[in-house]
Coordinates of N, CA and C in Angstrom, one line a residue:
M651 N 139.8 52.8 30.9 CA 138.9 53.9 31.7 C 138.9 55.6 31.1
T652 N 137.8 56.1 30.4 CA 137.9 57.4 29.5 C 137.7 58.2 30.7
F653 N 138.6 59.4 30.5 CA 138.5 60.4 31.3 C 137.7 61.6 30.9
V654 N 136.6 61.9 31.8 CA 135.6 63.0 31.4 C 136.0 64.0 32.1
P655 N 136.3 65.2 31.3 CA 136.6 66.5 32.2 C 135.7 66.8 33.3
R656 N 136.3 67.6 34.3 CA 135.1 68.1 35.4 C 134.2 68.8 35.0
R657 N 134.4 69.7 34.0 CA 133.8 71.2 33.1 C 132.1 70.3 32.6
L658 N 132.7 69.1 32.2 CA 131.7 68.1 31.4 C 130.6 68.2 32.6
W659 N 131.2 67.2 33.6 CA 130.3 66.8 34.7 C 129.5 67.7 35.3
V660 N 130.0 69.0 35.3 CA 129.2 70.3 36.0 C 128.2 70.2 34.9
R661 N 128.3 70.3 33.6 CA 127.6 70.9 33.1 C 126.5 69.6 32.7
V662 N 126.7 68.6 33.1 CA 125.8 67.2 33.0 C 125.0 67.4 34.1
A663 N 125.2 67.9 35.4 CA 124.7 67.7 36.4 C 123.9 69.0 36.8
V664 N 124.1 70.4 35.9 CA 123.3 71.5 35.7 C 122.1 70.9 34.9
C665 N 122.3 70.6 33.7 CA 121.3 70.2 33.0 C 120.3 69.3 33.4
A666 N 120.8 68.0 34.4 CA 120.0 67.1 35.2 C 119.2 67.9 35.7
A667 N 119.6 68.5 36.7 CA 118.9 69.4 37.9 C 118.0 70.3 37.1
L668 N 118.1 70.9 36.0 CA 117.2 71.7 35.2 C 116.1 70.8 34.6
L669 N 116.3 69.4 34.2 CA 115.2 68.9 33.4 C 114.4 68.2 34.8
L670 N 115.0 67.9 35.9 CA 114.5 67.4 37.0 C 113.0 68.6 37.5
T671 N 113.8 69.6 38.1 CA 113.1 70.8 38.3 C 111.8 71.2 37.4
S672 N 112.0 71.3 36.1 CA 111.3 71.8 35.1 C 110.3 70.5 35.2
G673 N 110.3 69.6 35.3 CA 109.4 68.4 34.8 C 108.7 68.1 36.3
C674 N 109.0 68.5 37.2 CA 108.0 68.5 38.4 C 107.0 69.5 38.7
A675 N 107.0 70.9 37.9 CA 106.5 71.8 38.0 C 105.3 71.6 36.8
S676 N 104.0 71.2 37.0 CA 103.0 71.4 36.0 C 102.6 72.7 35.9
A677 N 101.7 72.7 34.8 CA 100.8 74.2 34.5 C 99.6 73.9 35.1
P678 N 99.4 75.1 35.7 CA 98.1 74.8 36.6 C 96.9 74.6 35.3
E679 N 96.1 73.7 35.8 CA 95.1 73.5 34.9 C 93.8 74.7 35.0
V680 N 93.4 74.8 34.2 CA 92.3 75.8 34.4 C 90.9 75.6 33.2
A681 N 90.0 75.5 33.8 CA 89.1 75.1 32.9 C 88.2 76.4 32.0
L682 N 88.3 76.1 30.5 CA 87.8 77.4 30.0 C 86.5 77.9 30.1
A683 N 86.1 78.8 30.1 CA 85.1 79.8 30.3 C 83.7 79.1 29.2
P684 N 82.3 79.4 29.5 CA 81.6 79.0 28.4 C 81.8 80.0 27.1
L685 N 82.4 80.7 27.2 CA 82.8 82.2 26.3 C 83.8 82.3 25.7
A686 N 85.0 81.5 26.1 CA 86.4 81.5 25.7 C 86.8 82.1 24.8
D687 N 85.8 81.2 23.7 CA 86.1 81.7 22.3 C 85.4 82.8 21.4
A688 N 85.1 83.8 22.5 CA 84.5 84.8 22.1 C 85.6 86.0 21.7
P689 N 85.7 86.8 20.4 CA 87.0 87.3 19.8 C 87.3 88.2 20.7
V690 N 86.7 88.7 21.7 CA 87.3 89.5 22.5 C 88.4 88.8 23.5
C691 N 87.6 87.7 24.0 CA 88.6 86.6 24.8 C 89.7 86.2 24.2
S692 N 89.8 85.8 23.0 CA 90.8 85.2 22.1 C 91.7 86.3 21.8
S693 N 91.7 87.5 21.9 CA 92.5 88.8 21.9 C 93.0 89.4 22.9
I694 N 92.7 89.1 24.0 CA 92.7 90.0 25.3 C 93.9 89.9 25.6
A695 N 94.5 91.1 25.9 CA 95.9 91.4 26.5 C 96.1 91.4 28.0
W696 N 96.5 90.1 28.4 CA 96.7 89.9 29.7 C 97.8 90.7 30.2
P697 N 98.1 90.9 31.5 CA 99.7 91.7 31.8 C 100.5 90.7 32.1
Q698 N 101.7 91.2 31.6 CA 103.0 90.6 31.8 C 103.2 89.7 33.0
T699 N 103.3 91.0 34.2 CA 103.0 90.5 35.4 C 102.1 90.9 36.6
V700 N 101.7 90.1 37.8 CA 100.7 90.6 38.3 C 101.4 90.3 39.9
S701 N 101.5 91.3 40.5 CA 102.1 91.6 41.7 C 103.9 91.2 41.8
G702 N 104.5 91.3 40.8 CA 105.8 91.1 40.8 C 106.1 89.4 40.2
L703 N 104.8 88.5 40.2 CA 104.9 87.5 39.6 C 104.8 87.4 38.0
S704 N 105.6 86.5 37.7 CA 105.7 86.4 36.3 C 104.6 85.4 35.8
A705 N 104.4 85.5 34.2 CA 103.4 84.4 33.6 C 103.7 83.1 33.7
V706 N 102.8 81.8 34.1 CA 103.3 80.6 33.6 C 102.2 80.3 32.9
P707 N 102.8 79.1 32.2 CA 102.1 78.6 30.9 C 100.8 77.8 31.8
T708 N 99.4 77.5 31.0 CA 98.5 77.0 31.9 C 98.0 75.4 30.9
A709 N 97.3 74.9 31.4 CA 96.7 73.8 30.7 C 95.1 73.8 30.7
P710 N 94.4 74.2 29.7 CA 95.2 74.0 28.4 C 96.0 75.4 28.1
Q711 N 96.3 75.7 27.1 CA 97.1 77.0 26.5 C 96.1 77.5 25.9
H712 N 95.3 78.7 26.2 CA 94.4 79.0 25.4 C 94.5 80.6 25.7
P713 N 94.4 81.6 24.4 CA 94.5 82.8 25.0 C 93.3 83.7 25.8
S714 N 92.5 82.8 26.1 CA 91.5 83.2 27.3 C 91.6 83.1 28.5
V715 N 92.7 82.7 29.0 CA 93.4 81.8 30.3 C 94.7 82.5 30.2
A716 N 95.0 82.9 31.7 CA 96.3 83.4 32.2 C 96.6 82.7 33.7
A717 N 97.9 82.8 33.8 CA 98.1 82.1 35.4 C 99.6 82.9 35.4
W718 N 100.1 83.3 37.1 CA 101.2 84.0 37.4 C 101.6 83.3 38.7
G719 N 102.9 82.8 38.8 CA 103.3 82.7 40.2 C 102.6 81.0 40.0
D720 N 103.6 81.0 41.7 CA 103.3 79.9 42.3 C 102.7 79.4 43.7
P721 N 101.7 79.8 44.3 CA 100.3 79.2 43.9 C 99.9 79.9 42.9
P722 N 99.4 79.4 41.6 CA 98.7 80.5 40.5 C 97.8 81.4 40.9
I723 N 97.8 82.5 40.7 CA 96.8 83.6 40.4 C 96.5 83.2 39.0
I724 N 94.9 83.0 38.8 CA 94.5 82.7 37.4 C 93.3 83.6 37.1
A725 N 93.3 84.1 35.7 CA 92.5 84.8 35.0 C 91.7 84.3 34.1
R726 N 90.6 84.3 33.6 CA 89.9 83.5 32.5 C 89.0 84.4 32.2
C727 N 88.8 84.3 30.7 CA 87.6 85.5 30.3 C 86.9 84.7 29.4
G728 N 85.7 84.9 29.4 CA 84.8 84.4 28.8 C 83.2 83.8 29.6
L729 N 83.3 84.3 31.0 CA 82.2 83.8 31.9 C 80.9 84.9 31.2
P730 N 79.8 84.3 31.1 CA 78.4 85.3 31.1 C 78.4 86.1 32.4
A731 N 78.0 87.5 31.8 CA 77.8 88.4 32.7 C 77.1 88.1 34.3
P732 N 77.6 88.6 35.0 CA 76.7 87.8 36.3 C 75.5 88.7 36.6
P733 N 74.4 88.2 37.0 CA 72.9 89.2 37.1 C 73.2 89.9 38.5
P734 N 72.2 90.7 38.5 CA 72.5 91.4 39.9 C 72.7 90.6 41.2
T735 N 73.5 90.9 42.1 CA 73.7 90.4 43.2 C 73.7 91.3 44.6
T736 N 73.6 90.5 45.4 CA 73.9 91.1 46.9 C 75.2 91.1 47.6
E737 N 76.3 90.1 46.7 CA 77.5 90.1 47.1 C 78.5 91.6 46.8
S738 N 79.5 91.6 47.7 CA 80.0 92.8 48.0 C 80.6 93.4 46.3
C739 N 80.2 94.5 45.8 CA 80.6 95.2 44.6 C 81.7 95.8 44.7
V740 N 82.6 96.2 44.0 CA 83.6 97.0 44.2 C 84.1 97.9 42.6
V741 N 84.5 98.9 42.6 CA 84.7 99.3 41.7 C 86.1 99.9 42.0
V742 N 87.3 99.7 40.7 CA 88.4 100.0 40.8 C 89.0 100.5 39.7
D743 N 89.5 101.4 39.7 CA 89.8 102.2 38.3 C 88.8 102.1 37.6
G744 N 87.8 102.5 37.5 CA 86.8 102.5 36.6 C 86.0 101.3 36.2
V745 N 86.1 100.0 36.7 CA 85.9 98.7 36.3 C 84.9 98.4 37.6
D746 N 83.7 98.0 37.3 CA 83.2 96.9 38.5 C 83.6 95.6 38.3
W747 N 83.8 95.0 39.9 CA 84.1 93.9 40.3 C 83.2 93.3 41.2
V748 N 82.6 92.1 41.5 CA 81.6 91.2 42.2 C 83.0 90.5 42.9
V749 N 83.1 90.9 44.2 CA 84.1 90.0 44.9 C 83.7 88.9 46.2
R750 N 84.3 87.6 46.0 CA 83.7 86.7 46.7 C 84.6 86.1 47.8
Q751 N 84.8 85.8 48.8 CA 85.7 85.1 49.4 C 85.5 83.7 49.2
L752 N 86.6 83.1 49.0 CA 86.6 81.6 48.7 C 87.3 80.6 49.9
T753 N 87.4 79.4 49.9 CA 87.8 78.6 51.2 C 89.3 79.0 51.1
D754 N 89.9 79.3 49.9 CA 91.4 79.4 49.9 C 92.2 80.7 49.7
G755 N 90.9 81.6 49.3 CA 91.6 82.9 48.7 C 90.6 83.4 48.4
T756 N 90.5 84.4 47.3 CA 89.3 85.3 47.1 C 89.1 85.6 45.3
G757 N 87.7 85.6 45.0 CA 87.6 85.8 43.5 C 86.7 87.0 43.3
A758 N 87.3 87.2 42.0 CA 86.2 88.8 41.5 C 86.2 88.2 40.0
V759 N 85.0 88.7 39.5 CA 84.4 88.7 38.3 C 83.7 90.1 38.0
T760 N 84.1 90.7 36.5 CA 83.7 91.7 36.4 C 82.4 91.6 36.4
Y761 N 81.6 93.2 36.9 CA 80.0 93.3 36.9 C 80.1 94.0 35.5
G762 N 78.7 94.3 35.1 CA 78.4 94.9 33.8 C 79.4 95.0 32.6
R763 N 79.5 93.6 32.4 CA 80.9 93.8 31.0 C 80.3 92.0 30.8
E764 N 80.4 91.9 29.3 CA 79.9 90.8 28.6 C 80.7 90.2 27.6
P765 N 81.6 89.3 27.4 CA 81.5 88.2 28.6 C 82.6 89.0 29.5
A766 N 82.5 88.2 30.7 CA 83.5 88.9 32.0 C 84.6 88.2 32.1
I767 N 85.4 88.9 32.8 CA 86.6 88.2 33.4 C 86.4 87.9 34.9
E768 N 87.3 86.6 35.3 CA 87.1 86.1 36.7 C 88.9 86.3 36.8
V769 N 89.3 86.5 38.1 CA 90.5 86.3 38.7 C 90.2 85.7 39.8
L770 N 91.1 84.6 40.2 CA 91.1 83.9 41.4 C 92.9 83.6 42.0
V771 N 92.7 84.7 43.2 CA 93.7 84.9 44.0 C 94.0 84.0 45.1
P772 N 94.8 83.1 45.4 CA 95.1 82.2 46.5 C 95.4 83.4 47.7
Q773 N 95.1 83.1 48.7 CA 95.5 83.7 50.2 C 96.9 84.1 50.5
E774 N 97.9 83.2 49.8 CA 99.2 83.5 49.9 C 99.4 84.9 49.2
H775 N 98.4 85.3 48.1 CA 98.9 86.6 47.4 C 98.3 87.7 47.8
G776 N 97.4 87.8 49.2 CA 96.5 88.8 49.3 C 95.1 89.0 48.8
P777 N 94.4 89.8 49.3 CA 93.2 90.1 49.2 C 93.4 90.4 47.5
V778 N 92.3 90.1 46.5 CA 92.0 90.1 44.9 C 91.9 91.5 45.2
P779 N 91.2 92.4 45.4 CA 91.1 94.0 45.2 C 92.3 94.6 45.1
L780 N 93.2 94.4 45.9 CA 94.7 95.1 45.9 C 95.4 94.6 44.5
L781 N 95.0 93.4 43.7 CA 95.6 93.2 42.7 C 94.5 93.4 41.4
L782 N 93.6 94.0 41.6 CA 92.7 94.5 40.4 C 93.1 95.6 39.5
P783 N 93.9 96.5 39.6 CA 94.3 97.6 39.2 C 95.1 96.9 37.8
T784 N 95.6 95.9 38.0 CA 96.5 94.9 37.0 C 95.7 94.6 35.9
F785 N 94.6 94.5 36.3 CA 93.6 93.6 35.3 C 92.4 94.7 34.5
A786 N 92.9 96.1 34.8 CA 91.7 96.8 34.7 C 91.7 97.0 33.1
G787 N 93.3 97.3 32.3 CA 93.0 97.4 31.1 C 92.5 96.1 30.1
A788 N 92.6 94.7 30.8 CA 92.0 93.8 30.1 C 90.6 94.0 30.0
A789 N 90.0 94.7 31.3 CA 88.6 94.4 31.6 C 87.9 95.6 31.0
R790 N 88.7 96.7 30.4 CA 88.0 97.6 29.9 C 87.7 97.1 28.6
S791 N 88.7 96.6 28.0 CA 88.3 96.1 26.6 C 87.0 95.3 26.1
L792 N 86.3 94.6 27.5 CA 85.1 94.0 27.0 C 84.1 94.9 27.1
P793 N 82.9 94.3 26.2 CA 81.9 95.0 26.0 C 80.9 95.3 27.3
E794 N 80.5 96.8 27.5 CA 79.7 97.0 28.6 C 78.1 96.4 28.6
T795 N 77.4 96.2 29.5 CA 76.3 96.0 29.6 C 75.5 96.9 30.0
G796 N 75.9 98.3 30.6 CA 75.2 99.1 31.5 C 74.9 98.5 32.7
R797 N 75.0 97.7 33.6 CA 75.1 97.6 34.8 C 76.4 98.1 35.8
H798 N 75.9 98.4 36.6 CA 76.9 99.3 37.7 C 76.9 98.6 39.0
C799 N 78.1 98.7 40.1 CA 78.0 98.5 41.3 C 77.0 99.6 41.7
S800 N 76.4 99.4 42.9 CA 75.7 100.7 43.7 C 75.6 100.7 44.9

């Protein structure tokens, strides 16, 4: 019988645990927006963290989409500019956003910018307006259409 040092067993156990836990977590699937390949979306500067949550990989991996945490907060660039609406519209750090309640959280889309950014926040992370300042820099990089919340 071969003697295997205890340290080696500990390393094998730790490596196996890491492989099992990393294999179970899958990247959130994010549908690319219709204008995802627009140059401004392909070079958008997403925040490193959102509400203290680190970025996580997405499927597909594309520069126009990003996600943070679990359940993930998802952002995607490349939506057509929303038309005039009667939905709730808020101004956060000089950026106009149309905010809507979803069945499992809140969504916000930049208003008066094309292409637009959409941010989807599961209810576990709180209301989306509290997180929108984090996305102000990315949103300000989008071309304005002249429309504003009124």
